Short mmCIF file of C-alpha atoms in Angstrom, two decimals:
data_model
loop_
_atom_site.label_atom_id
_atom_site.label_comp_id
_atom_site.label_asym_id
_atom_site.label_seq_id
_atom_site.Cartn_x
_atom_site.Cartn_y
_atom_site.Cartn_z
CA UNK A 1 -0.10 -0.12 0.00
CA UNK A 2 1.26 3.54 -1.01
CA UNK A 3 0.24 7.06 0.11
CA UNK A 4 0.52 9.92 -2.02
CA UNK A 5 2.02 13.41 -0.68
CA UNK A 6 2.55 16.80 -1.36
CA UNK A 7 4.42 17.78 1.60
CA UNK A 8 7.83 19.21 0.70
CA UNK A 9 9.43 18.12 3.77
CA UNK A 10 9.00 14.56 2.95
CA UNK A 11 10.92 14.30 -0.34
CA UNK A 12 14.20 12.49 -0.60
CA UNK A 13 16.04 15.25 -2.36
CA UNK A 14 19.10 13.43 -2.73
CA UNK A 15 17.54 10.39 -4.37
CA UNK A 16 15.49 12.44 -6.97
CA UNK A 17 18.69 14.38 -8.06
CA UNK A 18 20.41 10.89 -8.13
CA UNK A 19 18.04 9.51 -10.06
CA UNK A 20 17.40 12.66 -12.37
CA UNK A 21 20.87 13.40 -13.00
CA UNK A 22 22.16 9.87 -13.69
CA UNK A 23 19.22 7.89 -15.41
CA UNK A 24 16.82 10.64 -16.76
CA UNK A 25 17.65 11.61 -20.16
CA UNK A 26 16.43 15.27 -20.10
CA UNK A 27 18.51 16.10 -16.65
CA UNK A 28 21.58 14.22 -17.28
CA UNK A 29 24.34 16.04 -15.55
CA UNK A 30 21.98 18.42 -14.12
CA UNK A 31 23.40 20.06 -10.69
CA UNK A 32 21.91 19.66 -7.29
CA UNK A 33 21.09 23.25 -6.97
CA UNK A 34 19.17 23.52 -10.27
CA UNK A 35 17.03 20.51 -8.88
CA UNK A 36 16.72 22.07 -5.61
CA UNK A 37 15.48 25.29 -7.33
CA UNK A 38 13.04 23.27 -9.57
CA UNK A 39 11.47 21.37 -6.58
CA UNK A 40 11.19 24.89 -4.85
CA UNK A 41 9.17 26.05 -7.60
CA UNK A 42 7.05 22.86 -8.12
CA UNK A 43 3.94 21.28 -6.50
CA UNK A 44 5.73 18.12 -6.43
CA UNK A 45 4.11 14.50 -5.22
CA UNK A 46 5.74 11.61 -3.55
CA UNK A 47 4.69 8.21 -3.34
CA UNK A 48 5.61 6.66 0.17
CA UNK A 49 5.39 3.06 1.52
CA UNK A 50 2.46 3.13 3.86
CA UNK A 51 4.29 1.12 6.32
CA UNK A 52 7.61 2.24 6.10
CA UNK A 53 7.40 5.95 4.84
CA UNK A 54 10.33 5.30 2.47
CA UNK A 55 10.02 6.99 -0.80
CA UNK A 56 9.23 5.21 -4.04
CA UNK A 57 8.49 7.81 -6.52
#
């Protein structure tokens, strides 16, 4: 079971940045500061395991 949240405090920013900067063709090599600015200016959704709270998406 998963839960969806828009709480920015729950985002695992290092995990998000790593995935985007190494695996997403549109963000390869993106600096962390650029990703943090994008997150700050966006409505973000995260998917979390309901039991552990671990971010999955």
